[in-house]
mmCIF file of C-alpha atoms and ligand atoms in Angstrom:
data_model
loop_
_atom_site.group_PDB
_atom_site.id
_atom_site.type_symbol
_atom_site.label_atom_id
_atom_site.label_comp_id
_atom_site.label_asym_id
_atom_site.label_seq_id
_atom_site.Cartn_x
_atom_site.Cartn_y
_atom_site.Cartn_z
ATOM 1 C CA MET A 1 27.215 22.272 -11.828
ATOM 2 C CA THR A 2 27.998 19.972 -14.689
ATOM 3 C CA GLY A 3 25.756 18.666 -17.429
ATOM 4 C CA THR A 4 26.401 14.955 -17.662
ATOM 5 C CA VAL A 5 25.233 12.336 -20.078
ATOM 6 C CA THR A 6 23.237 9.715 -18.227
ATOM 7 C CA PRO A 7 23.872 6.295 -19.680
ATOM 8 C CA ASP A 8 21.351 4.420 -17.558
ATOM 9 C CA ASN A 9 17.835 4.734 -16.286
ATOM 10 C CA THR A 10 18.790 6.345 -12.971
ATOM 11 C CA LYS A 11 16.874 9.565 -12.332
ATOM 12 C CA ILE A 12 18.327 10.354 -8.911
ATOM 13 C CA GLU A 13 21.793 9.470 -7.781
ATOM 14 C CA ILE A 14 23.012 10.447 -4.320
ATOM 15 C CA THR A 15 26.658 9.672 -3.644
ATOM 16 C CA ASN A 16 28.526 9.808 -0.317
ATOM 17 C CA LEU A 17 26.169 12.477 1.000
ATOM 18 C CA LYS A 18 27.071 13.964 4.370
ATOM 19 C CA LYS A 19 25.332 16.500 6.555
ATOM 20 C CA GLN A 20 26.017 17.671 10.063
ATOM 21 C CA PHE A 21 24.488 20.415 12.158
ATOM 22 C CA GLY A 22 27.296 21.591 14.418
ATOM 23 C CA SER A 23 28.708 18.441 15.962
ATOM 24 C CA ASN A 24 25.518 16.465 15.277
ATOM 25 C CA ILE A 25 26.215 14.189 12.304
ATOM 26 C CA VAL A 26 22.822 13.636 10.727
ATOM 27 C CA LEU A 27 23.686 11.943 7.411
ATOM 28 C CA ARG A 28 26.867 9.882 7.457
ATOM 29 C CA ASP A 29 27.562 8.556 4.008
ATOM 30 C CA ILE A 30 24.375 8.157 2.078
ATOM 31 C CA ASN A 31 24.217 6.453 -1.302
ATOM 32 C CA VAL A 32 20.880 6.174 -3.062
ATOM 33 C CA LYS A 33 19.885 5.408 -6.640
ATOM 34 C CA VAL A 34 16.359 5.888 -7.870
ATOM 35 C CA ASP A 35 15.325 4.602 -11.295
ATOM 36 C CA ALA A 36 13.255 6.890 -13.501
ATOM 37 C CA GLY A 37 9.572 6.270 -12.895
ATOM 38 C CA SER A 38 10.126 4.342 -9.691
ATOM 39 C CA VAL A 39 8.999 5.004 -6.133
ATOM 40 C CA VAL A 40 11.296 4.790 -3.132
ATOM 41 C CA ALA A 41 9.883 4.775 0.387
ATOM 42 C CA LEU A 42 12.211 6.144 3.036
ATOM 43 C CA ILE A 43 11.390 4.812 6.483
ATOM 44 C CA GLY A 44 13.035 5.073 9.876
ATOM 45 C CA PRO A 45 12.618 6.333 13.422
ATOM 46 C CA SER A 46 12.109 9.967 14.300
ATOM 47 C CA GLY A 47 15.415 11.850 14.132
ATOM 48 C CA SER A 48 17.046 9.345 11.767
ATOM 49 C CA GLY A 49 17.618 11.994 9.089
ATOM 50 C CA LYS A 50 14.760 11.321 6.662
ATOM 51 C CA SER A 51 13.622 14.940 6.366
ATOM 52 C CA THR A 52 17.188 16.185 6.170
ATOM 53 C CA LEU A 53 17.867 13.837 3.260
ATOM 54 C CA LEU A 54 14.816 15.091 1.354
ATOM 55 C CA ARG A 55 15.682 18.681 2.196
ATOM 56 C CA CYS A 56 19.207 18.204 0.835
ATOM 57 C CA MET A 57 17.655 17.108 -2.457
ATOM 58 C CA ASN A 58 15.681 20.324 -2.624
ATOM 59 C CA LEU A 59 18.623 22.429 -1.356
ATOM 60 C CA LEU A 60 16.612 23.561 1.635
ATOM 61 C CA VAL A 61 19.606 22.092 3.453
ATOM 62 C CA ILE A 62 23.091 22.322 1.955
ATOM 63 C CA PRO A 63 25.078 19.110 2.462
ATOM 64 C CA ASN A 64 28.634 19.093 3.827
ATOM 65 C CA GLY A 65 29.869 16.588 1.305
ATOM 66 C CA GLY A 66 28.964 14.226 -1.484
ATOM 67 C CA ARG A 67 27.005 14.770 -4.636
ATOM 68 C CA ILE A 68 23.448 14.722 -5.853
ATOM 69 C CA ARG A 69 22.392 14.190 -9.428
ATOM 70 C CA ILE A 70 18.806 14.700 -10.503
ATOM 71 C CA GLY A 71 18.163 14.082 -14.176
ATOM 72 C CA HIS A 72 20.997 15.743 -16.040
ATOM 73 C CA HIS A 73 22.020 18.133 -13.284
ATOM 74 C CA THR A 74 24.672 17.314 -10.726
ATOM 75 C CA PHE A 75 25.751 19.229 -7.641
ATOM 76 C CA VAL A 76 28.997 18.429 -5.917
ATOM 77 C CA PHE A 77 29.133 19.537 -2.286
ATOM 78 C CA ASP A 78 32.624 19.784 -0.904
ATOM 79 C CA ASP A 79 31.974 22.246 1.878
ATOM 80 C CA GLY A 80 28.689 23.123 3.540
ATOM 81 C CA SER A 81 29.570 26.788 3.499
ATOM 82 C CA LYS A 82 29.562 26.967 -0.279
ATOM 83 C CA MET A 83 26.146 27.568 -1.701
ATOM 84 C CA PRO A 84 25.482 26.569 -5.285
ATOM 85 C CA ARG A 85 24.983 29.487 -7.680
ATOM 86 C CA ALA A 86 21.552 31.054 -7.413
ATOM 87 C CA LYS A 87 20.591 30.104 -10.960
ATOM 88 C CA ASP A 88 21.549 26.471 -10.383
ATOM 89 C CA GLN A 89 19.699 26.416 -7.068
ATOM 90 C CA ALA A 90 16.536 27.679 -8.715
ATOM 91 C CA HIS A 91 16.742 25.016 -11.381
ATOM 92 C CA PHE A 92 17.295 22.260 -8.838
ATOM 93 C CA ARG A 93 14.466 23.456 -6.638
ATOM 94 C CA SER A 94 11.903 23.744 -9.387
ATOM 95 C CA ASN A 95 12.882 20.296 -10.624
ATOM 96 C CA THR A 96 12.022 18.656 -7.291
ATOM 97 C CA GLY A 97 8.442 19.131 -6.160
ATOM 98 C CA MET A 98 8.246 18.912 -2.398
ATOM 99 C CA VAL A 99 5.163 18.154 -0.334
ATOM 100 C CA PHE A 100 5.387 18.644 3.422
ATOM 101 C CA GLN A 101 3.402 17.463 6.388
ATOM 102 C CA HIS A 102 1.989 20.981 6.741
ATOM 103 C CA PHE A 103 0.716 22.357 3.482
ATOM 104 C CA ASN A 104 1.597 26.069 3.858
ATOM 105 C CA LEU A 105 -0.893 27.303 1.284
ATOM 106 C CA PHE A 106 -1.224 31.063 0.854
ATOM 107 C CA PRO A 107 -4.340 31.823 2.925
ATOM 108 C CA HIS A 108 -5.247 35.009 1.053
ATOM 109 C CA LYS A 109 -5.108 33.369 -2.364
ATOM 110 C CA THR A 110 -7.692 31.057 -3.902
ATOM 111 C CA VAL A 111 -6.887 27.425 -4.611
ATOM 112 C CA LEU A 112 -6.329 28.283 -8.292
ATOM 113 C CA GLN A 113 -4.043 31.207 -7.415
ATOM 114 C CA ASN A 114 -2.060 28.991 -5.050
ATOM 115 C CA VAL A 115 -1.394 26.498 -7.838
ATOM 116 C CA MET A 116 -0.617 29.245 -10.403
ATOM 117 C CA GLU A 117 1.850 31.054 -8.166
ATOM 118 C CA GLY A 118 4.977 28.993 -8.944
ATOM 119 C CA PRO A 119 4.590 28.987 -12.731
ATOM 120 C CA LEU A 120 3.757 32.732 -12.711
ATOM 121 C CA VAL A 121 6.504 33.926 -10.386
ATOM 122 C CA VAL A 122 9.315 31.424 -10.901
ATOM 123 C CA LYS A 123 8.762 30.397 -14.506
ATOM 124 C CA ARG A 124 7.220 33.686 -15.675
ATOM 125 C CA MET A 125 4.517 31.725 -17.447
ATOM 126 C CA PRO A 126 1.786 33.833 -19.067
ATOM 127 C CA LYS A 127 -1.234 34.123 -16.792
ATOM 128 C CA ALA A 128 -3.729 32.360 -19.063
ATOM 129 C CA GLN A 129 -1.373 29.453 -19.556
ATOM 130 C CA ALA A 130 -0.675 29.183 -15.816
ATOM 131 C CA ALA A 131 -4.411 29.214 -15.098
ATOM 132 C CA GLN A 132 -5.003 26.483 -17.638
ATOM 133 C CA LEU A 133 -2.209 24.358 -16.186
ATOM 134 C CA ALA A 134 -3.537 24.916 -12.659
ATOM 135 C CA ARG A 135 -7.060 23.861 -13.679
ATOM 136 C CA THR A 136 -5.723 20.714 -15.313
ATOM 137 C CA LEU A 137 -3.777 19.828 -12.172
ATOM 138 C CA LEU A 138 -6.710 20.552 -9.879
ATOM 139 C CA GLY A 139 -8.746 18.164 -12.029
ATOM 140 C CA LYS A 140 -6.046 15.572 -11.616
ATOM 141 C CA VAL A 141 -6.174 15.760 -7.810
ATOM 142 C CA GLY A 142 -9.995 15.750 -7.855
ATOM 143 C CA LEU A 143 -10.491 19.403 -6.910
ATOM 144 C CA ALA A 144 -11.634 21.031 -10.156
ATOM 145 C CA ASP A 145 -14.701 22.388 -8.349
ATOM 146 C CA LYS A 146 -12.607 24.092 -5.633
ATOM 147 C CA ALA A 147 -10.597 26.427 -7.907
ATOM 148 C CA ASP A 148 -12.155 29.613 -6.527
ATOM 149 C CA THR A 149 -12.301 28.500 -2.897
ATOM 150 C CA TYR A 150 -9.947 29.824 -0.205
ATOM 151 C CA PRO A 151 -7.798 27.308 1.695
ATOM 152 C CA ASP A 152 -9.555 27.856 5.042
ATOM 153 C CA ARG A 153 -12.699 26.343 3.541
ATOM 154 C CA LEU A 154 -10.952 23.067 2.696
ATOM 155 C CA SER A 155 -10.418 19.906 4.705
ATOM 156 C CA GLY A 156 -6.851 18.829 5.504
ATOM 157 C CA GLY A 157 -6.999 16.190 2.787
ATOM 158 C CA GLN A 158 -8.163 18.745 0.227
ATOM 159 C CA LYS A 159 -5.434 21.198 1.294
ATOM 160 C CA GLN A 160 -2.806 18.531 0.881
ATOM 161 C CA ARG A 161 -4.135 17.697 -2.585
ATOM 162 C CA VAL A 162 -3.855 21.393 -3.487
ATOM 163 C CA ALA A 163 -0.274 21.309 -2.183
ATOM 164 C CA ILE A 164 0.441 18.352 -4.466
ATOM 165 C CA ALA A 165 -1.095 20.200 -7.444
ATOM 166 C CA ARG A 166 1.001 23.239 -6.548
ATOM 167 C CA ALA A 167 4.197 21.159 -6.538
ATOM 168 C CA LEU A 168 3.242 19.527 -9.848
ATOM 169 C CA ALA A 169 2.660 22.955 -11.399
ATOM 170 C CA MET A 170 6.423 23.440 -11.554
ATOM 171 C CA GLU A 171 6.533 20.356 -13.782
ATOM 172 C CA PRO A 172 9.252 18.698 -11.705
ATOM 173 C CA GLU A 173 11.115 15.581 -12.771
ATOM 174 C CA VAL A 174 10.910 14.262 -9.227
ATOM 175 C CA MET A 175 8.381 14.481 -6.390
ATOM 176 C CA LEU A 176 9.433 14.334 -2.743
ATOM 177 C CA PHE A 177 6.838 13.672 -0.033
ATOM 178 C CA ASP A 178 7.764 14.239 3.596
ATOM 179 C CA GLU A 179 5.104 12.584 5.757
ATOM 180 C CA ALA A 180 2.413 14.066 3.553
ATOM 181 C CA THR A 181 -0.368 12.305 5.463
ATOM 182 C CA SER A 182 0.967 12.444 9.031
ATOM 183 C CA ALA A 183 -0.957 15.559 10.037
ATOM 184 C CA LEU A 184 -4.264 14.388 8.597
ATOM 185 C CA ASP A 185 -7.268 12.950 10.370
ATOM 186 C CA PRO A 186 -7.361 9.201 9.662
ATOM 187 C CA GLU A 187 -10.400 9.397 7.404
ATOM 188 C CA LEU A 188 -8.617 11.902 5.134
ATOM 189 C CA VAL A 189 -5.429 9.902 4.607
ATOM 190 C CA ALA A 190 -6.784 7.665 1.818
ATOM 191 C CA GLU A 191 -7.672 10.499 -0.574
ATOM 192 C CA VAL A 192 -4.114 11.850 -0.423
ATOM 193 C CA LEU A 193 -2.537 8.406 -0.760
ATOM 194 C CA GLY A 194 -4.852 7.876 -3.733
ATOM 195 C CA VAL A 195 -3.399 10.914 -5.508
ATOM 196 C CA MET A 196 0.125 9.709 -4.722
ATOM 197 C CA ARG A 197 -0.726 6.247 -6.046
ATOM 198 C CA ASP A 198 -2.062 7.778 -9.303
ATOM 199 C CA LEU A 199 1.136 9.796 -9.729
ATOM 200 C CA ALA A 200 3.234 6.679 -9.235
ATOM 201 C CA ALA A 201 1.123 4.805 -11.782
ATOM 202 C CA GLU A 202 1.691 7.609 -14.287
ATOM 203 C CA GLY A 203 5.423 7.104 -13.974
ATOM 204 C CA MET A 204 6.437 9.993 -11.717
ATOM 205 C CA THR A 205 9.746 9.395 -9.958
ATOM 206 C CA MET A 206 9.054 9.769 -6.244
ATOM 207 C CA ILE A 207 10.705 9.520 -2.866
ATOM 208 C CA ILE A 208 8.215 9.265 -0.043
ATOM 209 C CA VAL A 209 8.925 9.487 3.647
ATOM 210 C CA THR A 210 6.031 7.689 5.247
ATOM 211 C CA HIS A 211 4.821 5.699 8.217
ATOM 212 C CA GLU A 212 2.087 4.124 6.080
ATOM 213 C CA MET A 213 3.739 0.736 5.744
ATOM 214 C CA ALA A 214 0.870 -0.891 3.841
ATOM 215 C CA PHE A 215 1.058 1.927 1.290
ATOM 216 C CA ALA A 216 4.845 1.685 1.031
ATOM 217 C CA ARG A 217 4.581 -2.071 0.564
ATOM 218 C CA GLU A 218 2.000 -1.676 -2.181
ATOM 219 C CA VAL A 219 3.259 1.369 -4.088
ATOM 220 C CA ALA A 220 7.004 1.573 -3.553
ATOM 221 C CA ASP A 221 9.455 -0.326 -5.700
ATOM 222 C CA LYS A 222 12.191 0.001 -3.120
ATOM 223 C CA VAL A 223 12.242 0.691 0.609
ATOM 224 C CA ILE A 224 15.198 2.248 2.411
ATOM 225 C CA PHE A 225 15.464 1.975 6.187
ATOM 226 C CA LEU A 226 17.456 4.828 7.678
ATOM 227 C CA ARG A 227 18.661 4.963 11.268
ATOM 228 C CA ASP A 228 21.033 7.481 12.850
ATOM 229 C CA GLY A 229 21.940 8.870 9.433
ATOM 230 C CA VAL A 230 22.950 5.504 8.009
ATOM 231 C CA ILE A 231 21.151 3.252 5.527
ATOM 232 C CA VAL A 232 20.770 0.083 7.565
ATOM 233 C CA GLU A 233 18.911 -1.915 4.939
ATOM 234 C CA GLU A 234 17.302 -1.460 1.557
ATOM 235 C CA GLY A 235 15.506 -3.747 -0.820
ATOM 236 C CA PRO A 236 12.379 -4.452 -2.841
ATOM 237 C CA ALA A 237 9.402 -3.127 -0.879
ATOM 238 C CA ARG A 238 7.627 -6.392 -0.163
ATOM 239 C CA GLU A 239 10.793 -8.262 0.602
ATOM 240 C CA LEU A 240 12.054 -5.655 3.047
ATOM 241 C CA ILE A 241 8.748 -5.077 4.808
ATOM 242 C CA ASP A 242 7.692 -8.747 4.996
ATOM 243 C CA ASN A 243 11.100 -10.176 5.642
ATOM 244 C CA PRO A 244 13.640 -7.662 6.970
ATOM 245 C CA LYS A 245 17.154 -9.006 7.272
ATOM 246 C CA GLN A 246 18.522 -6.651 9.912
ATOM 247 C CA GLU A 247 17.462 -6.808 13.534
ATOM 248 C CA ALA A 248 17.109 -2.998 13.660
ATOM 249 C CA THR A 249 14.734 -3.033 10.683
ATOM 250 C CA ARG A 250 12.702 -5.825 12.270
ATOM 251 C CA ALA A 251 12.486 -3.907 15.560
ATOM 252 C CA PHE A 252 11.361 -0.735 13.777
ATOM 253 C CA LEU A 253 8.743 -2.519 11.656
ATOM 254 C CA SER A 254 7.340 -4.343 14.689
ATOM 255 C CA HIS A 255 5.808 -1.009 15.777
ATOM 256 C CA PHE A 256 3.512 -1.057 12.763
ATOM 257 C CA HIS A 257 1.838 -4.429 13.176
HETATM 258 P P1 ADP B 301 13.557 12.655 10.707
HETATM 259 O O1 ADP B 301 12.903 13.381 9.594
HETATM 260 O O2 ADP B 301 14.014 11.272 10.341
HETATM 261 O O3 ADP B 301 12.719 12.638 11.956
HETATM 262 P P2 ADP B 301 15.386 14.898 10.727
HETATM 263 O O4 ADP B 301 16.087 14.862 9.412
HETATM 264 O O5 ADP B 301 14.286 15.866 10.887
HETATM 265 O O6 ADP B 301 14.897 13.414 11.089
HETATM 266 O O7 ADP B 301 16.423 15.173 11.877
HETATM 267 C C1 ADP B 301 17.629 14.457 12.021
HETATM 268 C C2 ADP B 301 18.492 15.118 13.058
HETATM 269 O O8 ADP B 301 18.915 16.382 12.557
HETATM 270 C C3 ADP B 301 17.814 15.386 14.388
HETATM 271 O O9 ADP B 301 18.751 15.159 15.403
HETATM 272 C C4 ADP B 301 17.452 16.848 14.303
HETATM 273 O O10 ADP B 301 17.415 17.414 15.569
HETATM 274 C C5 ADP B 301 18.598 17.413 13.484
HETATM 275 N N1 ADP B 301 18.214 18.601 12.694
HETATM 276 C C6 ADP B 301 17.342 18.614 11.659
HETATM 277 N N2 ADP B 301 17.252 19.849 11.130
HETATM 278 C C7 ADP B 301 18.087 20.637 11.846
HETATM 279 C C8 ADP B 301 18.446 22.026 11.786
HETATM 280 N N3 ADP B 301 17.926 22.850 10.873
HETATM 281 N N4 ADP B 301 19.346 22.473 12.690
HETATM 282 C C9 ADP B 301 19.896 21.652 13.595
HETATM 283 N N5 ADP B 301 19.605 20.346 13.716
HETATM 284 C C10 ADP B 301 18.714 19.837 12.847
HETATM 285 MG MG1 MG B 302 10.999 14.186 9.393
#
């Protein structure tokens, strides 16, 4: 891990990233730059490596090569068998808030306790301060009145908004969304996209894996189309979605009309 001075406005820089599971090469040579405060939508067919790329950024998956810089922290991966030091891992993880398709809230904890858990356990924040932070974040996702409710009493959309508040509670520099609305009933999708849109408007740096093309077109600054572990095409959201240059991108997008 090296502290580096960042001369530009790039918040995330992924360079020559490689990942394989056994003989299955999942990410071939990925290069991505994300400006601070911008939103990147990562699109592509099932199995193209979208989740693996996000998981590499959160060290849930350790790459086989390349480097990842987030803010002022850089990891260089030269061999998949070498794990970064525990302290560096913890820093990286808490700096990237991840929201999954399935929310994985603690069922035996209230909504407030779910959101407080990270700050309390990982950051050793005093309880009163963690509670205050959690209440602020629940207000932000429109769930101030659900603080004392248990997750099983919430709709899918409400659970996902709690999951977003929980990720934000670690005060990450970057938010990663992996198909955050894919498991939701259609009528619940908009409330979660609304929270994501608000976060983007506030200047959060975000990478979102999504099949919501209208949302990506509207909210993302840049869209990246990934197929078979390779970036086939990337560009400004509207340009890429309305007018893809590559045949493979066109074929993929035709499924969403
Ligand atoms: P996507 O999110 O675009 O659908 P994934 O990143 O989940 O794609 O998967 C890309 C490829 O990596 C698939 O072939 C998948 O089977 C494989 N893969 C993902 N995670 C693992 C894992 N933990 N072990 C082995 N293979 C995996
Ligand atoms: Mg996936």
